[in-house]
CSV table of C-alpha atoms and ligand atoms in Angstrom, one decimal:
chain,number,residue,atom,x,y,z
A,1,MET,CA,-59.3,31.4,47.1
A,2,SER,CA,-56.0,32.8,46.6
A,3,GLY,CA,-54.7,32.8,42.8
A,4,ARG,CA,-51.8,31.1,43.1
A,5,ASP,CA,-51.1,27.8,41.4
A,6,PRO,CA,-50.5,24.9,44.1
A,7,LEU,CA,-48.7,23.1,41.4
A,8,SER,CA,-46.2,26.3,40.3
A,9,ASP,CA,-43.3,24.8,41.6
A,10,LEU,CA,-43.0,21.3,40.1
A,11,PRO,CA,-39.7,20.6,38.1
A,12,GLU,CA,-38.9,21.1,34.8
A,13,ARG,CA,-38.3,17.9,34.1
A,14,VAL,CA,-38.2,14.5,35.9
A,15,SER,CA,-35.9,11.8,35.4
A,16,ILE,CA,-37.1,8.1,36.2
A,17,VAL,CA,-35.2,5.3,37.5
A,18,GLU,CA,-37.0,2.4,35.8
A,19,VAL,CA,-36.1,-0.1,38.3
A,20,GLY,CA,-38.5,-3.5,36.8
A,21,PRO,CA,-35.8,-5.6,35.9
A,22,ARG,CA,-34.4,-5.6,39.5
A,23,ASP,CA,-36.7,-4.8,42.3
A,24,GLY,CA,-39.5,-5.8,40.0
A,25,LEU,CA,-38.8,-9.3,39.5
A,26,GLN,CA,-36.5,-10.5,42.9
A,27,ASN,CA,-39.5,-11.0,44.4
A,28,GLU,CA,-41.2,-12.9,41.8
A,29,PRO,CA,-42.2,-16.4,43.2
A,30,ALA,CA,-40.5,-18.4,40.1
A,31,PRO,CA,-37.0,-16.9,38.4
A,32,VAL,CA,-37.3,-15.2,35.1
A,33,SER,CA,-34.9,-16.7,32.5
A,34,VAL,CA,-32.6,-14.0,31.1
A,35,GLN,CA,-33.9,-14.1,27.6
A,36,ALA,CA,-37.2,-12.8,29.1
A,37,ARG,CA,-35.1,-10.1,30.9
A,38,LEU,CA,-33.2,-8.7,28.4
A,39,GLU,CA,-36.2,-8.6,26.2
A,40,LEU,CA,-38.5,-6.7,29.3
A,41,VAL,CA,-35.0,-4.6,29.1
A,42,ALA,CA,-35.5,-4.1,25.0
A,43,ARG,CA,-38.9,-3.1,25.3
A,44,LEU,CA,-38.1,-0.5,28.0
A,45,VAL,CA,-35.4,1.2,26.1
A,46,ALA,CA,-37.6,1.6,23.0
A,47,ALA,CA,-40.0,2.8,25.6
A,48,GLY,CA,-37.6,5.8,26.2
A,49,CYS,CA,-36.3,4.6,29.6
A,50,ARG,CA,-33.0,6.2,30.1
A,51,ARG,CA,-32.1,4.9,33.5
A,52,ILE,CA,-32.9,1.0,34.2
A,53,GLU,CA,-31.2,-1.1,37.0
A,54,ALA,CA,-31.1,-4.2,35.1
A,55,GLY,CA,-30.1,-6.9,37.8
A,56,ALA,CA,-28.0,-7.6,41.1
A,57,PHE,CA,-25.3,-8.9,42.2
A,58,VAL,CA,-26.7,-10.3,45.4
A,59,SER,CA,-25.7,-14.1,46.4
A,60,PRO,CA,-28.2,-16.1,44.3
A,61,LYS,CA,-28.8,-18.2,47.6
A,62,TRP,CA,-30.7,-15.3,49.2
A,63,VAL,CA,-32.3,-13.7,46.1
A,64,PRO,CA,-32.4,-16.6,43.2
A,65,GLN,CA,-34.3,-14.4,41.0
A,66,MET,CA,-31.3,-12.1,40.3
A,67,ALA,CA,-29.0,-14.8,39.4
A,68,GLY,CA,-27.7,-14.4,36.3
A,69,THR,CA,-27.4,-11.0,36.3
A,70,ALA,CA,-23.9,-11.0,35.0
A,71,GLU,CA,-25.3,-12.9,31.5
A,72,VAL,CA,-28.2,-10.5,31.3
A,73,PHE,CA,-25.4,-7.5,31.6
A,74,ALA,CA,-23.0,-9.2,28.8
A,75,ARG,CA,-25.7,-9.3,26.6
A,76,LEU,CA,-27.8,-6.0,27.3
A,77,PRO,CA,-28.2,-3.5,23.9
A,78,GLN,CA,-25.9,-1.1,23.6
A,79,THR,CA,-27.7,1.9,23.4
A,80,PRO,CA,-25.6,5.2,23.3
A,81,GLY,CA,-27.3,7.2,26.2
A,82,VAL,CA,-29.2,4.8,28.1
A,83,ALA,CA,-27.3,3.9,31.4
A,84,PHE,CA,-27.8,0.7,33.2
A,85,SER,CA,-27.3,0.0,36.6
A,86,ALA,CA,-26.7,-3.0,39.0
A,87,LEU,CA,-27.3,-3.8,42.8
A,88,VAL,CA,-24.2,-4.7,44.6
A,89,PRO,CA,-24.2,-5.5,48.2
A,90,ASN,CA,-20.1,-6.0,48.9
A,91,LEU,CA,-17.0,-6.5,47.0
A,92,HIS,CA,-17.7,-9.8,45.9
A,93,GLY,CA,-20.5,-8.5,44.1
A,94,LEU,CA,-18.7,-5.7,42.8
A,95,GLU,CA,-16.0,-7.8,41.1
A,96,ALA,CA,-18.7,-9.5,39.6
A,97,ALA,CA,-20.3,-6.5,38.0
A,98,LEU,CA,-16.7,-5.2,36.8
A,99,ARG,CA,-16.3,-8.7,35.5
A,100,SER,CA,-19.6,-8.0,33.8
A,101,GLY,CA,-18.7,-4.3,32.2
A,102,VAL,CA,-21.0,-2.5,34.5
A,103,ARG,CA,-20.7,1.0,34.5
A,104,GLU,CA,-22.9,2.0,37.5
A,105,ILE,CA,-23.6,0.4,40.4
A,106,ALA,CA,-26.3,0.9,43.5
A,107,VAL,CA,-24.6,0.6,47.4
A,108,PHE,CA,-27.5,-0.3,49.9
A,109,ALA,CA,-28.0,0.0,52.9
A,110,ALA,CA,-31.4,0.3,55.6
A,111,ALA,CA,-32.1,3.1,58.3
A,112,SER,CA,-33.7,-0.2,60.5
A,113,GLU,CA,-31.2,-2.8,62.4
A,114,THR,CA,-33.6,-5.3,62.0
A,115,PHE,CA,-34.2,-4.8,58.6
A,116,SER,CA,-30.2,-4.4,57.8
A,117,ARG,CA,-29.9,-7.8,59.5
A,118,ARG,CA,-32.4,-9.6,57.4
A,119,ASN,CA,-31.6,-8.2,54.0
A,120,VAL,CA,-27.8,-8.2,54.2
A,121,ASN,CA,-27.0,-10.2,57.5
A,122,CYS,CA,-25.0,-7.2,59.7
A,123,SER,CA,-25.6,-4.6,61.2
A,124,ILE,CA,-26.2,-1.0,59.5
A,125,ALA,CA,-22.8,0.3,61.0
A,126,GLU,CA,-21.6,-2.9,59.1
A,127,SER,CA,-23.1,-2.2,56.0
A,128,LEU,CA,-22.3,1.1,55.5
A,129,ALA,CA,-18.5,-0.3,56.2
A,130,ARG,CA,-19.4,-2.5,53.0
A,131,CYS,CA,-20.9,0.1,51.3
A,132,ARG,CA,-17.8,2.0,51.9
A,133,ALA,CA,-15.5,-0.6,50.6
A,134,VAL,CA,-17.6,-1.3,47.3
A,135,CYS,CA,-17.8,2.8,46.5
A,136,GLU,CA,-13.8,3.2,46.8
A,137,ALA,CA,-13.2,0.1,44.9
A,138,ALA,CA,-15.9,1.4,42.4
A,139,ARG,CA,-14.5,5.1,42.6
A,140,ALA,CA,-11.2,3.8,41.5
A,141,ALA,CA,-12.5,1.4,38.2
A,142,GLY,CA,-14.2,4.9,37.6
A,143,VAL,CA,-18.1,3.3,38.0
A,144,ALA,CA,-20.6,5.7,39.0
A,145,ILE,CA,-22.2,4.8,41.9
A,146,ARG,CA,-26.3,5.4,43.4
A,147,GLY,CA,-27.2,4.8,46.8
A,148,TYR,CA,-30.2,3.4,48.5
A,149,VAL,CA,-32.0,4.2,51.8
A,150,SER,CA,-34.3,1.6,52.7
A,151,CYS,CA,-37.1,1.9,55.3
A,152,ILE,CA,-37.3,5.5,55.5
A,153,ALA,CA,-41.0,5.6,56.4
A,154,GLY,CA,-41.6,2.1,58.5
A,155,CYS,CA,-39.6,-0.8,59.2
A,156,PRO,CA,-41.4,-4.2,58.8
A,157,TYR,CA,-39.7,-5.5,61.7
A,158,GLU,CA,-39.5,-2.3,64.1
A,159,GLY,CA,-42.3,0.1,62.7
A,160,THR,CA,-41.5,3.5,63.5
A,161,VAL,CA,-38.0,4.7,62.1
A,162,PRO,CA,-36.9,7.7,63.4
A,163,ILE,CA,-35.9,10.3,60.6
A,164,ARG,CA,-32.5,11.5,62.0
A,165,ARG,CA,-31.1,7.3,61.1
A,166,VAL,CA,-32.6,8.1,57.6
A,167,VAL,CA,-30.5,11.1,57.2
A,168,GLU,CA,-27.3,9.7,59.1
A,169,VAL,CA,-27.4,7.0,56.5
A,170,ALA,CA,-28.2,9.3,53.6
A,171,ARG,CA,-25.6,11.6,54.7
A,172,ALA,CA,-22.9,8.6,54.9
A,173,LEU,CA,-23.9,7.1,51.7
A,174,HIS,CA,-23.6,11.1,50.0
A,175,ALA,CA,-19.9,11.3,51.8
A,176,MET,CA,-18.5,7.8,50.3
A,177,GLY,CA,-19.4,9.1,46.7
A,178,CYS,CA,-23.2,8.4,45.9
A,179,TYR,CA,-23.7,11.0,43.5
A,180,GLU,CA,-27.7,10.1,44.1
A,181,VAL,CA,-29.3,8.4,47.4
A,182,SER,CA,-32.7,7.3,46.7
A,183,LEU,CA,-35.0,7.2,49.5
A,184,GLY,CA,-36.2,3.9,49.9
A,185,ASP,CA,-40.2,3.5,51.3
A,186,THR,CA,-39.4,-0.1,50.9
A,187,ILE,CA,-42.9,-1.4,52.7
A,188,GLY,CA,-45.0,1.4,51.4
A,189,VAL,CA,-46.7,2.3,54.6
A,190,GLY,CA,-45.3,6.3,54.1
A,191,THR,CA,-47.9,9.0,53.5
A,192,PRO,CA,-47.2,12.8,51.8
A,193,ARG,CA,-46.1,14.2,55.5
A,194,ARG,CA,-44.2,11.8,55.9
A,195,ILE,CA,-42.4,11.6,52.6
A,196,VAL,CA,-42.0,15.8,53.0
A,197,GLU,CA,-40.7,15.2,56.5
A,198,VAL,CA,-37.9,13.1,54.8
A,199,VAL,CA,-37.0,15.0,51.8
A,200,ARG,CA,-36.4,18.3,54.1
A,201,ALA,CA,-34.7,16.7,56.4
A,202,CYS,CA,-32.5,15.0,54.0
A,203,ALA,CA,-32.3,18.5,51.8
A,204,SER,CA,-30.9,19.7,54.9
A,205,GLU,CA,-27.6,18.1,54.8
A,206,LEU,CA,-27.4,16.6,51.3
A,207,PRO,CA,-28.2,18.7,47.5
A,208,LEU,CA,-31.5,18.4,47.0
A,209,SER,CA,-30.3,17.6,43.4
A,210,ALA,CA,-28.5,14.5,45.1
A,211,LEU,CA,-32.1,13.0,46.5
A,212,ALA,CA,-34.5,10.5,44.7
A,213,LEU,CA,-37.5,8.9,45.9
A,214,HIS,CA,-38.1,5.1,45.8
A,215,LEU,CA,-41.7,4.3,46.3
A,216,HIS,CA,-43.5,1.4,47.0
A,217,ASP,CA,-47.0,0.9,46.8
A,218,THR,CA,-48.5,-1.1,49.9
A,219,TYR,CA,-50.7,1.1,50.8
A,220,GLY,CA,-51.9,3.0,47.9
A,221,GLN,CA,-49.5,5.6,48.4
A,222,ALA,CA,-46.8,6.0,46.0
A,223,LEU,CA,-48.3,8.4,43.6
A,224,ALA,CA,-49.7,10.8,46.2
A,225,ASN,CA,-46.0,10.6,47.8
A,226,ALA,CA,-44.4,10.9,44.5
A,227,LEU,CA,-46.5,14.1,44.4
A,228,ALA,CA,-45.2,15.2,47.6
A,229,GLY,CA,-41.7,14.3,46.5
A,230,LEU,CA,-41.6,17.0,43.2
A,231,GLU,CA,-43.3,19.6,45.1
A,232,CYS,CA,-40.4,19.4,47.7
A,233,GLY,CA,-38.4,19.7,44.7
A,234,VAL,CA,-37.4,16.2,44.0
A,235,ARG,CA,-36.5,15.3,40.2
A,236,THR,CA,-36.1,11.7,40.5
A,237,LEU,CA,-38.2,9.1,40.8
A,238,ASP,CA,-37.9,5.3,40.6
A,239,ALA,CA,-40.3,3.4,39.3
A,240,SER,CA,-41.7,-0.2,38.4
A,241,VAL,CA,-43.1,-1.3,35.2
A,242,ALA,CA,-46.7,-2.5,36.0
A,243,GLY,CA,-46.1,-2.4,39.3
A,244,LEU,CA,-44.1,-5.3,40.0
A,245,GLY,CA,-41.4,-5.4,42.8
A,246,GLY,CA,-40.9,-5.8,46.4
A,247,CYS,CA,-38.4,-7.1,48.6
A,248,PRO,CA,-37.9,-11.0,49.5
A,249,TYR,CA,-36.7,-9.8,53.3
A,250,ALA,CA,-39.7,-6.8,53.5
A,251,PRO,CA,-42.9,-9.3,54.4
A,252,GLY,CA,-46.4,-7.9,53.0
A,253,ALA,CA,-44.3,-5.3,50.7
A,254,ALA,CA,-46.0,-4.7,47.4
A,255,GLY,CA,-44.8,-3.5,44.4
A,256,ASN,CA,-43.4,0.0,43.1
A,257,LEU,CA,-44.9,2.9,42.2
A,258,ALA,CA,-45.8,1.8,38.5
A,259,SER,CA,-44.1,3.9,35.9
A,260,GLU,CA,-46.8,3.9,33.6
A,261,ASP,CA,-48.7,5.5,36.3
A,262,LEU,CA,-46.0,7.9,37.3
A,263,VAL,CA,-45.4,8.7,33.5
A,264,TYR,CA,-49.2,9.4,33.1
A,265,MET,CA,-49.0,11.7,36.0
A,266,LEU,CA,-46.1,13.2,34.7
A,267,GLU,CA,-47.7,13.9,31.3
A,268,GLY,CA,-50.6,15.6,32.9
A,269,LEU,CA,-48.7,17.7,34.6
A,270,ALA,CA,-47.0,18.5,31.3
A,271,ILE,CA,-43.6,17.6,32.8
A,272,PRO,CA,-41.7,15.9,30.1
A,273,THR,CA,-39.9,12.4,30.7
A,274,GLY,CA,-38.8,11.4,27.2
A,275,ILE,CA,-41.1,8.0,28.3
A,276,ASP,CA,-43.6,6.9,25.4
A,277,LEU,CA,-46.7,5.8,27.7
A,278,GLU,CA,-48.2,3.6,24.8
A,279,ARG,CA,-45.0,1.4,24.4
A,280,LEU,CA,-44.2,1.5,28.4
A,281,ILE,CA,-47.5,-0.4,28.7
A,282,ALA,CA,-46.7,-2.5,25.9
A,283,ALA,CA,-43.5,-3.5,28.1
A,284,GLY,CA,-45.9,-4.1,31.2
A,285,ALA,CA,-47.9,-6.1,29.3
A,286,PHE,CA,-45.6,-8.2,27.7
A,287,ILE,CA,-43.8,-8.9,31.4
A,288,CYS,CA,-47.2,-9.7,33.1
A,289,ASP,CA,-48.4,-11.9,30.3
A,290,LEU,CA,-45.0,-13.7,30.7
A,291,LEU,CA,-45.4,-13.8,34.6
A,292,GLY,CA,-49.1,-14.6,34.1
A,293,ARG,CA,-49.8,-12.2,36.9
A,294,PRO,CA,-52.1,-9.3,36.9
A,295,ASN,CA,-50.9,-5.8,36.2
A,296,ARG,CA,-50.3,-3.6,38.8
A,297,SER,CA,-50.3,-0.3,37.3
A,298,ARG,CA,-54.1,1.3,37.0
A,299,VAL,CA,-53.1,3.3,33.8
A,300,ALA,CA,-52.3,0.3,31.8
A,301,LEU,CA,-55.8,-1.6,33.1
A,302,ALA,CA,-57.5,1.4,32.4
A,303,ARG,CA,-56.2,1.5,28.9
A,304,ALA,CA,-57.0,-2.1,28.5
A,305,CYS,CA,-60.3,-1.9,29.4
A,306,ARG,CA,-60.5,1.0,27.1
A,307,ARG,CA,-59.5,-1.3,23.9
A,308,SER,CA,-61.1,-4.1,24.9
A,309,ASP,CA,-64.7,-1.6,24.9
B,1,HMG,P1,-23.7,-13.8,53.7
B,1,HMG,O1,-24.2,-14.8,53.5
B,1,HMG,O2,-23.7,-13.1,55.1
B,1,HMG,O3,-22.5,-14.0,53.0
B,1,HMG,O4,-24.6,-12.7,52.8
B,1,HMG,P2,-20.9,-13.8,53.5
B,1,HMG,O5,-20.0,-13.0,53.1
B,1,HMG,O6,-21.1,-14.8,54.5
B,1,HMG,O7,-21.0,-15.3,52.3
B,1,HMG,C1,-21.5,-16.3,52.0
B,1,HMG,C2,-21.5,-17.3,50.8
B,1,HMG,O8,-22.1,-16.5,49.5
B,1,HMG,C3,-20.5,-17.2,50.2
B,1,HMG,O9,-20.3,-18.4,49.2
B,1,HMG,C4,-20.1,-16.2,49.6
B,1,HMG,O10,-19.0,-16.4,48.1
B,1,HMG,C5,-21.1,-15.7,48.8
B,1,HMG,P3,-19.9,-19.8,49.6
B,1,HMG,O11,-18.8,-19.7,50.4
B,1,HMG,O12,-20.9,-20.2,50.7
B,1,HMG,O13,-20.0,-21.0,48.7
B,1,HMG,N1,-21.5,-14.6,48.3
B,1,HMG,C6,-22.1,-14.0,47.1
B,1,HMG,N2,-22.1,-14.4,45.9
B,1,HMG,C7,-22.8,-14.0,45.0
B,1,HMG,N3,-22.7,-13.0,45.0
B,1,HMG,C8,-22.6,-11.8,46.1
B,1,HMG,C9,-22.1,-12.9,47.0
B,1,HMG,N4,-21.4,-12.4,48.5
B,1,HMG,C10,-21.4,-13.5,49.2
B,1,HMG,N5,-22.2,-10.7,46.2
B,1,HMG,C11,-25.2,-11.0,51.1
B,1,HMG,C12,-24.3,-11.6,52.6
B,1,HMG,C13,-25.2,-9.5,51.1
B,1,HMG,C14,-24.5,-11.3,50.1
B,1,HMG,C15,-26.8,-11.7,51.1
B,1,HMG,O14,-27.1,-11.1,52.4
B,1,HMG,C16,-27.4,-10.9,50.0
B,1,HMG,O15,-26.9,-11.5,48.8
B,1,HMG,N6,-28.2,-9.8,50.2
B,1,HMG,C17,-29.2,-9.3,49.4
B,1,HMG,C18,-30.5,-8.9,49.9
B,1,HMG,C19,-30.9,-8.5,48.9
B,1,HMG,O16,-31.0,-9.0,47.2
B,1,HMG,N7,-32.3,-7.7,49.2
B,1,HMG,C20,-33.1,-7.2,48.0
B,1,HMG,C21,-32.6,-6.1,47.3
B,1,HMG,S1,-32.6,-4.7,48.5
B,1,HMG,C22,-34.1,-4.1,48.3
B,1,HMG,O17,-34.5,-4.6,47.4
B,1,HMG,C23,-34.4,-2.4,48.6
B,1,HMG,C24,-34.3,-1.4,47.7
B,1,HMG,O18,-35.2,-1.6,46.5
B,1,HMG,C25,-34.7,0.0,48.2
B,1,HMG,C26,-36.2,0.0,49.0
B,1,HMG,O19,-37.2,-0.6,48.6
B,1,HMG,O20,-35.9,0.1,50.0
B,1,HMG,C27,-32.7,-1.2,47.1
B,2,MG,MG1,-37.4,-1.6,46.6
């Protein structure tokens, strides 16, 4: 066996974007109260999360679970060093976000036509035009912009998605001012080979430092895919506490990569995240109790068994 450490090229530090209060709760069968969403955010902040997607200014007719996002933002804890962001689909959403004092937004577009139509009721080209208008207005307002590309590894309606479509959408979002583009495996079908190919293809057109991964765990591949991304040099990963999440327009999509599992793996790799695992587990237990649903984090489940021994 050669002496080279296969894990020697991993990043020295990883930034985690906690998407539980948005992606995690948008797919729950019953809406979660503003008070409970704020309590979840407060616990995530206490656990050391520094980038938190706290809600979405989308149509409440389309996604009722995200109604009340304006109130969430109005009452967020003002914690120095914590960046809260909100998903914004159009100018209507941006105006509401600006009225609520949002300082960072996330725009989103898909690499699959059918998913785009189902999710935002328009084609990819129309959705990119909307994103462009939102980005121009957000830039003028001095608001930071993140971007998402959905369906990077497959589409719930079309199946295969060509990698060049992913690159085109990622490049377009970056060109319109997204400081970071998060590549979303919306339905969690990707395996490490696909993730490596997508990251490499995107990194040939965008700075690697501007890429993040957003991995759903439907097929149990999210943690392996995260490691594949890290091995490619990706330094930002989205994750959701307790593995909550899904998209109402991605049938069959399970939750996100569980934040607890990601932090546990990174601790094992001696890569700092600034997040306290025990407190994060407690935040996950809180929201699962409140929702009356099982915890999808394997680490949280293992720790719960250990405690009840
Ligand atoms: P539409 O029906 O085509 O919109 O929806 P419209 O412009 O024709 O307007 C219809 C009505 O909606 C009007 O009200 C508008 O005012 C209102 P009415 O006159 O009928 O009373 N409206 C809004 N209300 C509140 N906020 C707004 C807004 N915009 C219009 N922003 C629209 C188009 C984009 C609004 C809709 O399709 C929508 O909200 N879609 C969002 C779907 C969504 O949230 N999906 C989940 C998030 S994406 C995701 O999870 C993937 C990700 O995690 C990455 C990954 O995993 O891949 C990010
Ligand atoms: Mg998602």
